[in-house]
């Protein structure tokens, strides 16, 4: 991965640790000590991710965040905010202004590197240009990408799906948040195959859940709505 990251942090010790951890993972890190300098860097180059501190000598990282979100070229840029311990207000404001994630100081470089990688994956990155890779439907963690040949990824890992499971899951994903009846799912994944029944759908949902759980044990993505059908929550 050759993603480019802009780090805005005025504490040299923190900046060094962060840059070291991320560069070890193959990222290119540009470091700014001042809001003013970060603005200039962003005018000069395109970044895949912004990591910003809040309290800076010449202003607030939150002001930069607001401007980043309001400018079309950077509106979707992934932003991870570093907030000082006890500065709850910064964290809340940052998330309201559209930060994608935050870490409270002190944090471990390992934790930061993991969060950064998750954000880059979520943005569909790896192609290094800061734009999501042509998804037909995206979720925060579940990612449907038809162009790579019937693949659905969860947290950056391609799920090992059978053809039916793929069709079932992609149908659910395209209509995420809606309840799909068993009949609708049957039609979407099995077409006219008269051998299949509602039970077939239930069985496949069960194996799908198991496969999702294997990658992300902490979340249940597919919910059952009694007498109505299934829904995927993303
Ligand atoms: Ca600071």
Coordinates of C-alpha atoms and ligand atoms in Angstrom, one line a residue:
X1 CA 0.0 0.0 0.0
X2 CA 1.4 3.4 -0.9
X3 CA -1.2 5.5 0.6
X4 CA -0.2 9.1 1.3
X5 CA -1.0 10.5 4.7
X6 CA -0.9 14.0 6.1
X7 CA -0.2 14.2 9.8
X8 CA -0.9 17.5 11.6
X9 CA 0.6 17.3 15.0
X10 CA 2.6 19.8 17.0
X11 CA 4.1 17.5 19.5
X12 CA 7.3 16.3 18.0
X13 CA 7.5 13.1 20.1
X14 CA 4.0 12.0 19.2
X15 CA 4.6 12.9 15.5
X16 CA 7.8 10.9 15.4
X17 CA 6.2 7.8 16.9
X18 CA 3.2 8.0 14.6
X19 CA 5.2 8.6 11.5
X20 CA 7.5 5.7 12.4
X21 CA 4.6 3.3 13.0
X22 CA 2.9 4.2 9.7
X23 CA 5.9 4.3 7.5
X24 CA 6.8 0.8 8.8
X25 CA 3.5 -0.2 7.3
X26 CA 4.4 1.2 3.9
X27 CA 2.5 4.5 4.1
X28 CA 4.1 7.8 3.0
X29 CA 3.8 10.3 5.8
X30 CA 4.0 14.1 5.4
X31 CA 4.2 16.0 8.7
X32 CA 2.9 19.5 9.5
X33 CA 3.4 21.2 12.8
X34 CA 1.0 24.1 12.0
X35 CA -2.5 24.4 10.5
X36 CA -1.2 26.9 8.1
X37 CA 1.4 24.5 6.8
X38 CA -1.1 21.6 6.5
X39 CA -3.4 23.8 4.4
X40 CA -0.4 24.5 2.0
X41 CA 0.5 20.8 1.9
X42 CA -3.1 20.0 0.9
X43 CA -3.0 22.6 -1.9
X44 CA 0.2 21.1 -3.2
X45 CA -0.7 17.4 -3.1
X46 CA -3.5 15.0 -2.8
X47 CA -3.6 12.8 0.3
X48 CA -5.5 9.6 1.1
X49 CA -5.9 10.3 4.7
X50 CA -5.6 13.1 7.3
X51 CA -4.6 12.5 10.9
X52 CA -5.1 15.7 12.9
X53 CA -4.5 17.0 16.3
X54 CA -6.9 19.5 17.7
X55 CA -4.8 22.0 19.7
X56 CA -2.2 23.5 17.5
X57 CA 0.0 26.6 17.9
X58 CA -1.7 28.6 15.2
X59 CA -5.2 27.4 15.5
X60 CA -7.5 24.4 15.8
X61 CA -7.5 21.2 13.8
X62 CA -11.2 21.4 13.9
X63 CA -11.2 24.5 11.7
X64 CA -9.2 22.6 9.2
X65 CA -11.5 19.7 9.4
X66 CA -14.5 22.0 8.7
X67 CA -12.8 23.4 5.6
X68 CA -11.8 19.9 4.4
X69 CA -15.4 18.7 4.6
X70 CA -16.7 21.8 2.8
X71 CA -14.3 21.6 -0.1
X72 CA -15.5 19.3 -2.9
X73 CA -12.1 17.6 -3.6
X74 CA -11.6 16.7 0.0
X75 CA -15.2 16.2 1.2
X76 CA -14.8 12.5 1.4
X77 CA -11.2 12.4 2.7
X78 CA -10.9 10.0 5.6
X79 CA -10.0 11.9 8.8
X80 CA -8.7 10.5 12.1
X81 CA -8.6 13.0 14.9
X82 CA -6.3 12.9 17.8
X83 CA -7.9 14.4 20.9
X84 CA -6.2 15.3 24.1
X85 CA -7.2 13.4 27.2
X86 CA -10.3 14.8 28.8
X87 CA -11.2 17.0 25.9
X88 CA -14.6 15.4 25.4
X89 CA -15.9 18.5 23.7
X90 CA -13.2 18.3 21.0
X91 CA -14.1 14.7 20.3
X92 CA -17.9 15.5 20.0
X93 CA -17.2 18.5 17.9
X94 CA -14.8 16.6 15.7
X95 CA -17.3 13.8 15.0
X96 CA -20.1 16.3 14.4
X97 CA -17.8 18.0 11.9
X98 CA -17.3 14.8 10.1
X99 CA -14.1 13.1 11.5
X100 CA -14.3 9.4 10.7
X101 CA -12.6 8.2 13.8
X102 CA -10.7 9.5 16.8
X103 CA -8.1 8.4 19.3
X104 CA -7.6 9.9 22.7
X105 CA -4.0 10.6 23.8
X106 CA -2.0 8.7 24.9
X107 CA -2.6 6.0 22.4
X108 CA -0.4 3.1 21.2
X109 CA 1.2 3.5 17.7
X110 CA -0.1 0.0 17.0
X111 CA -3.7 1.0 17.7
X112 CA -3.3 4.1 15.5
X113 CA -1.8 2.0 12.6
X114 CA -4.8 -0.4 12.9
X115 CA -7.3 2.4 12.8
X116 CA -5.5 4.1 9.8
X117 CA -5.5 0.9 7.9
X118 CA -9.2 0.3 8.6
X119 CA -10.1 3.8 7.4
X120 CA -8.1 3.3 4.2
X121 CA -9.8 0.0 3.6
X122 CA -13.2 1.5 4.2
X123 CA -12.4 4.2 1.7
X124 CA -11.7 1.4 -0.8
X125 CA -8.1 2.5 -0.9
X126 CA -5.0 0.8 -1.9
X127 CA -5.2 2.4 -5.4
X128 CA -3.6 5.4 -3.8
X129 CA -5.6 8.2 -5.4
X130 CA -7.9 8.9 -2.5
X131 CA -11.1 7.8 -4.3
X132 CA -13.2 4.8 -3.4
X133 CA -12.7 2.0 -6.0
X134 CA -16.0 2.0 -7.9
X135 CA -18.2 0.3 -5.5
X136 CA -21.8 -0.5 -6.5
X137 CA -22.8 -0.6 -2.9
X138 CA -20.7 0.2 0.1
X139 CA -21.1 -0.3 3.7
X140 CA -18.9 0.9 6.5
X141 CA -17.3 -2.5 6.6
X142 CA -19.1 -4.6 4.1
X143 CA -18.1 -3.9 0.6
X144 CA -19.6 -5.1 -2.6
X145 CA -17.5 -4.8 -5.7
X146 CA -18.9 -6.3 -8.8
X147 CA -16.1 -5.2 -11.0
X148 CA -13.6 -7.5 -9.4
X149 CA -15.8 -10.4 -10.3
X150 CA -18.5 -11.1 -7.8
X151 CA -16.7 -10.4 -4.6
X152 CA -17.9 -9.1 -1.3
X153 CA -15.4 -8.0 1.3
X154 CA -15.8 -7.5 5.0
X155 CA -13.1 -5.5 6.8
X156 CA -10.8 -5.8 3.8
X157 CA -11.1 -9.6 3.6
X158 CA -12.9 -11.2 0.7
X159 CA -15.6 -13.5 2.0
X160 CA -15.5 -17.1 0.7
X161 CA -19.0 -17.3 -0.7
X162 CA -20.8 -19.8 -2.8
X163 CA -22.6 -18.4 -5.9
X164 CA -26.0 -18.5 -4.1
X165 CA -24.6 -16.9 -1.0
X166 CA -23.1 -14.2 -3.1
X167 CA -26.4 -13.5 -4.8
X168 CA -28.2 -13.5 -1.6
X169 CA -25.8 -11.2 0.2
X170 CA -25.4 -8.8 -2.7
X171 CA -29.2 -8.5 -3.0
X172 CA -29.4 -7.7 0.7
X173 CA -26.6 -5.2 0.4
X174 CA -28.2 -3.4 -2.5
X175 CA -31.3 -2.9 -0.4
X176 CA -29.5 -2.4 2.9
X177 CA -31.8 -1.2 5.7
X178 CA -34.9 -2.7 4.0
X179 CA -36.6 -5.9 5.0
X180 CA -36.5 -8.5 2.3
X181 CA -39.2 -11.2 2.3
X182 CA -38.1 -14.8 1.8
X183 CA -39.9 -14.9 -1.5
X184 CA -38.0 -11.9 -2.8
X185 CA -34.7 -13.4 -1.6
X186 CA -35.6 -16.7 -3.2
X187 CA -36.3 -15.0 -6.5
X188 CA -33.1 -13.0 -6.4
X189 CA -30.8 -15.8 -5.6
X190 CA -32.5 -18.9 -7.0
X191 CA -34.6 -17.5 -9.8
X192 CA -37.1 -20.1 -11.0
X193 CA -35.6 -23.1 -9.3
X194 CA -38.7 -24.7 -8.0
X195 CA -36.8 -27.1 -5.7
X196 CA -36.0 -24.2 -3.4
X197 CA -38.2 -23.2 -0.5
X198 CA -38.2 -20.7 2.3
X199 CA -36.2 -23.2 4.3
X200 CA -33.4 -22.9 1.7
X201 CA -33.2 -19.2 2.3
X202 CA -33.0 -19.7 6.1
X203 CA -30.3 -22.2 5.7
X204 CA -28.2 -19.9 3.5
X205 CA -28.7 -17.0 5.8
X206 CA -27.4 -19.1 8.6
X207 CA -24.2 -20.0 6.8
X208 CA -23.8 -16.3 5.6
X209 CA -24.0 -15.2 9.3
X210 CA -21.4 -17.7 10.2
X211 CA -19.1 -16.5 7.5
X212 CA -19.6 -12.8 8.5
X213 CA -19.1 -13.7 12.1
X214 CA -15.8 -15.4 11.3
X215 CA -14.4 -12.1 10.1
X216 CA -16.2 -9.8 12.5
X217 CA -17.3 -11.6 15.6
X218 CA -18.4 -8.4 17.3
X219 CA -21.4 -7.6 15.1
X220 CA -24.6 -9.2 13.8
X221 CA -25.1 -7.8 10.3
X222 CA -28.2 -9.7 9.2
X223 CA -31.3 -9.4 11.4
X224 CA -34.4 -11.5 11.3
X225 CA -37.8 -9.9 11.2
X226 CA -40.3 -12.4 12.3
X227 CA -43.0 -13.2 9.7
X228 CA -41.4 -10.6 7.3
X229 CA -38.0 -11.6 6.3
X230 CA -34.4 -10.5 6.6
X231 CA -32.6 -7.2 6.7
X232 CA -28.9 -6.2 6.5
X233 CA -27.8 -3.4 8.7
X234 CA -24.7 -1.5 7.7
Ligands
LIG1 CA1 -1.3 19.7 20.2

